[in-house]
Short mmCIF file of C-alpha atoms and ligand atoms in Angstrom, two decimals:
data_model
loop_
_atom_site.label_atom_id
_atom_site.label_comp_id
_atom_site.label_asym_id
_atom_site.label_seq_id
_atom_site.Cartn_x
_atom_site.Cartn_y
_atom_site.Cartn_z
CA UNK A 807 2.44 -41.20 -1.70
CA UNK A 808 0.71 -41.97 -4.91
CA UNK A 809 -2.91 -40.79 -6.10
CA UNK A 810 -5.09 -43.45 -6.16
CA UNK A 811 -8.74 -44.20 -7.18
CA UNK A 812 -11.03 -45.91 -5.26
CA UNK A 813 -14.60 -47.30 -5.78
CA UNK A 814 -17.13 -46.13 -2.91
CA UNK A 815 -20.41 -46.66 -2.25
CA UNK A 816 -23.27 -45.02 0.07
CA UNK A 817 -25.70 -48.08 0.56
CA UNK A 818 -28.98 -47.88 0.89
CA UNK A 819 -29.39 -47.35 4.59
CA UNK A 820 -27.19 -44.34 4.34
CA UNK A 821 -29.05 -43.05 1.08
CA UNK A 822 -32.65 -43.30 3.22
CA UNK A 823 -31.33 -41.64 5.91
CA UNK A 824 -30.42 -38.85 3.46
CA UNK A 825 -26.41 -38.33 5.23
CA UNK A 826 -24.96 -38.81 1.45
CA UNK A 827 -23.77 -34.94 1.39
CA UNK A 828 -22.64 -35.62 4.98
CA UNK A 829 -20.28 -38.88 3.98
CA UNK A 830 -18.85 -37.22 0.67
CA UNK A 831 -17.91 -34.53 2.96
CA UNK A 832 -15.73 -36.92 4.82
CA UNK A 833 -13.63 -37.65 1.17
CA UNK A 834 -13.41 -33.81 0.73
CA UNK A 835 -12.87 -32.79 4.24
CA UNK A 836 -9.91 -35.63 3.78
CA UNK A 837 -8.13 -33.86 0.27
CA UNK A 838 -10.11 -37.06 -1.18
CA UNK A 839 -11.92 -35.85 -4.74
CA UNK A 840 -15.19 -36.65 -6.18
CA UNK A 841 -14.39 -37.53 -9.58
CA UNK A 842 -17.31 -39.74 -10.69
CA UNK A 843 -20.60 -40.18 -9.21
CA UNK A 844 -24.11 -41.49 -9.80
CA UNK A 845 -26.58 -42.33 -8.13
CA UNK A 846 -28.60 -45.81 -9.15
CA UNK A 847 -30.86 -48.59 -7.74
CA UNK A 848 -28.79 -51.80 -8.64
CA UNK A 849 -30.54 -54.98 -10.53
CA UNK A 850 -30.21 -58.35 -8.59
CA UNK A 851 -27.66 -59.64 -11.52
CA UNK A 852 -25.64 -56.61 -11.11
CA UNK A 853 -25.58 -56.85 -6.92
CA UNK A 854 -24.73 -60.50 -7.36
CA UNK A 855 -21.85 -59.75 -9.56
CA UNK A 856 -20.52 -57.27 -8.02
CA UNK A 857 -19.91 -59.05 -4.44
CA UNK A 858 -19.46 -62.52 -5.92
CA UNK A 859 -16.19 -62.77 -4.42
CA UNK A 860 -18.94 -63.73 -1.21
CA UNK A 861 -20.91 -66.00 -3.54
CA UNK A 862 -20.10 -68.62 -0.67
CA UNK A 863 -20.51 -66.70 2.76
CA UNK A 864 -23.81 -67.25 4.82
CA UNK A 865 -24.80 -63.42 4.37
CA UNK A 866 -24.60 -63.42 0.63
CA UNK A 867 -28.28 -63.47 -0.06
CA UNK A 868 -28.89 -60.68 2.64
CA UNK A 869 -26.52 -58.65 1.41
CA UNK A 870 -27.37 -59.15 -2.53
CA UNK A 871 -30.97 -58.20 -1.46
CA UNK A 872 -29.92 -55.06 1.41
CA UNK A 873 -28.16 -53.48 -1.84
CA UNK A 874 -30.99 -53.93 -3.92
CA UNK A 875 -33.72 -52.50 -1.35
CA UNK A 876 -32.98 -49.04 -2.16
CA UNK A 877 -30.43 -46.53 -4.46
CA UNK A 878 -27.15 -46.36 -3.99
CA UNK A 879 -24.79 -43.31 -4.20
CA UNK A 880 -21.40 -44.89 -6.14
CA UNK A 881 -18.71 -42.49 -6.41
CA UNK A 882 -15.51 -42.70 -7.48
CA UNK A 883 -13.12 -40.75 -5.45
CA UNK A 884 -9.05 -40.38 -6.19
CA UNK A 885 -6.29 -38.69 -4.13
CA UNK A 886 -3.30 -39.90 -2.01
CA UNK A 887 -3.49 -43.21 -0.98
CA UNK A 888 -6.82 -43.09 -1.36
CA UNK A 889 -7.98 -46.59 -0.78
CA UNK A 890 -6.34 -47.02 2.61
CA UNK A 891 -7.45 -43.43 3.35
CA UNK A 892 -11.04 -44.39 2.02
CA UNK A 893 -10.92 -47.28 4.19
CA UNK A 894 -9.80 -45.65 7.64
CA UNK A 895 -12.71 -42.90 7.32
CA UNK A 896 -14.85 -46.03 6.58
CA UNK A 897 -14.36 -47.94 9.76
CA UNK A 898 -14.18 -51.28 10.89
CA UNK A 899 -17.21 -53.36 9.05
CA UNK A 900 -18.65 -54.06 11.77
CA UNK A 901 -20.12 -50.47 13.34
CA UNK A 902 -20.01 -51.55 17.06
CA UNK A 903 -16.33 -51.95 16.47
CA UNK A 904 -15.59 -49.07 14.10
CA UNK A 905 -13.34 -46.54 15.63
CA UNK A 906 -14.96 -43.11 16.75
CA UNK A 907 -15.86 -40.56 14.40
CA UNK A 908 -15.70 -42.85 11.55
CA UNK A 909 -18.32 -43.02 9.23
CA UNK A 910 -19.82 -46.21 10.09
CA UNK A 911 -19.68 -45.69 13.82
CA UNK A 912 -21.70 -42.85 12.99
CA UNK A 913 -23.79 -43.40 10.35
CA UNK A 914 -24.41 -47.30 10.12
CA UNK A 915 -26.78 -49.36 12.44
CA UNK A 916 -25.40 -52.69 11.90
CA UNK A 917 -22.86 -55.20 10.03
CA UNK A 918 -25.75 -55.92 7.74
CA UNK A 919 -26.73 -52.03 6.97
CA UNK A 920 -23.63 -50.67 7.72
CA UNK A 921 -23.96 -47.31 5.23
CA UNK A 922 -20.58 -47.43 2.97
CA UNK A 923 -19.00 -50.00 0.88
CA UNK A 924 -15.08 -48.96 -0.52
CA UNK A 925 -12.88 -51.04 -2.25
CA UNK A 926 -10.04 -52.90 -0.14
CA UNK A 927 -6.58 -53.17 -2.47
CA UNK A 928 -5.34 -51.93 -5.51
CA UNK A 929 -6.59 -54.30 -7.51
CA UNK A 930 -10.07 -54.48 -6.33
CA UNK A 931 -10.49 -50.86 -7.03
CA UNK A 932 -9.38 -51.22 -10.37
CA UNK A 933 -11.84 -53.98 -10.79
CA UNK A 934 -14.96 -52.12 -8.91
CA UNK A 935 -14.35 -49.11 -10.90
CA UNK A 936 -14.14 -50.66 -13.97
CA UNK A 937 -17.70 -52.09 -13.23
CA UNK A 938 -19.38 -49.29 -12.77
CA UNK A 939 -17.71 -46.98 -15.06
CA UNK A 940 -16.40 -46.50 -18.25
CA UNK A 941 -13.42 -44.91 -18.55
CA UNK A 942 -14.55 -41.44 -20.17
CA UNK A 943 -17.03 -40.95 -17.14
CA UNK A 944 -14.36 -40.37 -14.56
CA UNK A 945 -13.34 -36.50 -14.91
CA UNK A 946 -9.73 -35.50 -14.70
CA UNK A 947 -9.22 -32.27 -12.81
CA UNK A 948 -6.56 -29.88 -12.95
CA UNK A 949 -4.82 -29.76 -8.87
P1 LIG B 1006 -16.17 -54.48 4.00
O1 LIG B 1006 -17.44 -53.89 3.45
O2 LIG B 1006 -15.74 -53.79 5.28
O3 LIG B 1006 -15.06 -54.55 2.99
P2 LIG B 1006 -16.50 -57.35 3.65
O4 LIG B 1006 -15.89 -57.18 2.30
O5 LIG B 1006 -15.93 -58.41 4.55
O6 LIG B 1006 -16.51 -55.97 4.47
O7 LIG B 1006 -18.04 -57.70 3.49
C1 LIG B 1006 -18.83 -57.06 2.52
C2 LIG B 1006 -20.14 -56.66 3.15
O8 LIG B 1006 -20.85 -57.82 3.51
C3 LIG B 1006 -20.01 -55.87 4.45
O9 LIG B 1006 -19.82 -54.48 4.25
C4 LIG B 1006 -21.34 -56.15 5.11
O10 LIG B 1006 -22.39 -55.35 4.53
C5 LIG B 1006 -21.58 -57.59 4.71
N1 LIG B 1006 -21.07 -58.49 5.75
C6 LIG B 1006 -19.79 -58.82 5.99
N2 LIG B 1006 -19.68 -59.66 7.02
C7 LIG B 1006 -20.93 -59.89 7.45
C8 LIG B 1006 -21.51 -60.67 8.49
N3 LIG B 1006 -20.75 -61.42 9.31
N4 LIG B 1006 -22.85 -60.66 8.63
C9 LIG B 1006 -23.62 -59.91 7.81
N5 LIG B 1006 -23.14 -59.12 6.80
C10 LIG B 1006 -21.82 -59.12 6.63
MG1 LIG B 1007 -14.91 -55.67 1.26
#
């Protein structure tokens, strides 16, 4: 398997509940590394950009404003497979129909608030990270 990079982010439900250390755990209990991280409170322009591939969807505007209610934890985390792996611990969107012992079955309250956002392909996470980092803020560790 290749190492990857993915883009993740603990919204801002999971940020006011104060679980970040508990969901970065998940990435290092799974061999997943921490290997850029900040923690911000996002501008409108910059929520709207970043999920205007949903410019169109009824829940744009809810979502625009749920990520902009609060900080968000953005991490970038790298290790095999890492954005399929990044996306099982995740969980289905939708909490009531994640899978047990994921993080949004046990972290989020709803589709709208539901505690992590992680990029979905390759190229996507090229993209995401790319938007929130510049390339000499991701560390490179010695494994
Ligand atoms: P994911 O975050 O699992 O990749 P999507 O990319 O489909 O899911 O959607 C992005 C985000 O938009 C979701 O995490 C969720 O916060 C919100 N969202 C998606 N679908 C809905 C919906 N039907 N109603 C409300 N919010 C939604
Ligand atoms: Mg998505």
């Amino acid at each position: 398997m290749a190492i990857e990079r993915t883009l993740s982010i603990v919204k801002p439900d999971a940020v006011g509940k104060r679980v970040i250390g508990k969901i970065l755990s998940r990435f290092e209990d799974n061999d997943l590394q921490v290997v850029a991280a900040k923690l911000v409170h996002l501008s409108k322009v910059q929520a709207e950009q970043f999920y205007a591939v949903h410019s169109e969807r009824p829940f744009y505007n809810d979502l625009v404003n749920f990520m902009i209610s609060g900080p968000v934890m953005i991490q970038v985390i790298e290790g095999d497979n890492a954005i399929t792996k990044n996306r099982d611990l995740m969980g289905a969107t939708n909490p009531s129909e994640a899978a047990a012992g994921t993080i949004r079955a046990d972290f989020a309250s709803s589709i709208d608030e539901n505690a992590v956002h992680g990029s979905d392909a390759a190229e996507t996470a090229e993209q995401e990270i790319a938007f929130f980092f510049k390339p000499e803020e991701i560390c490179e560790y010695t494994r």
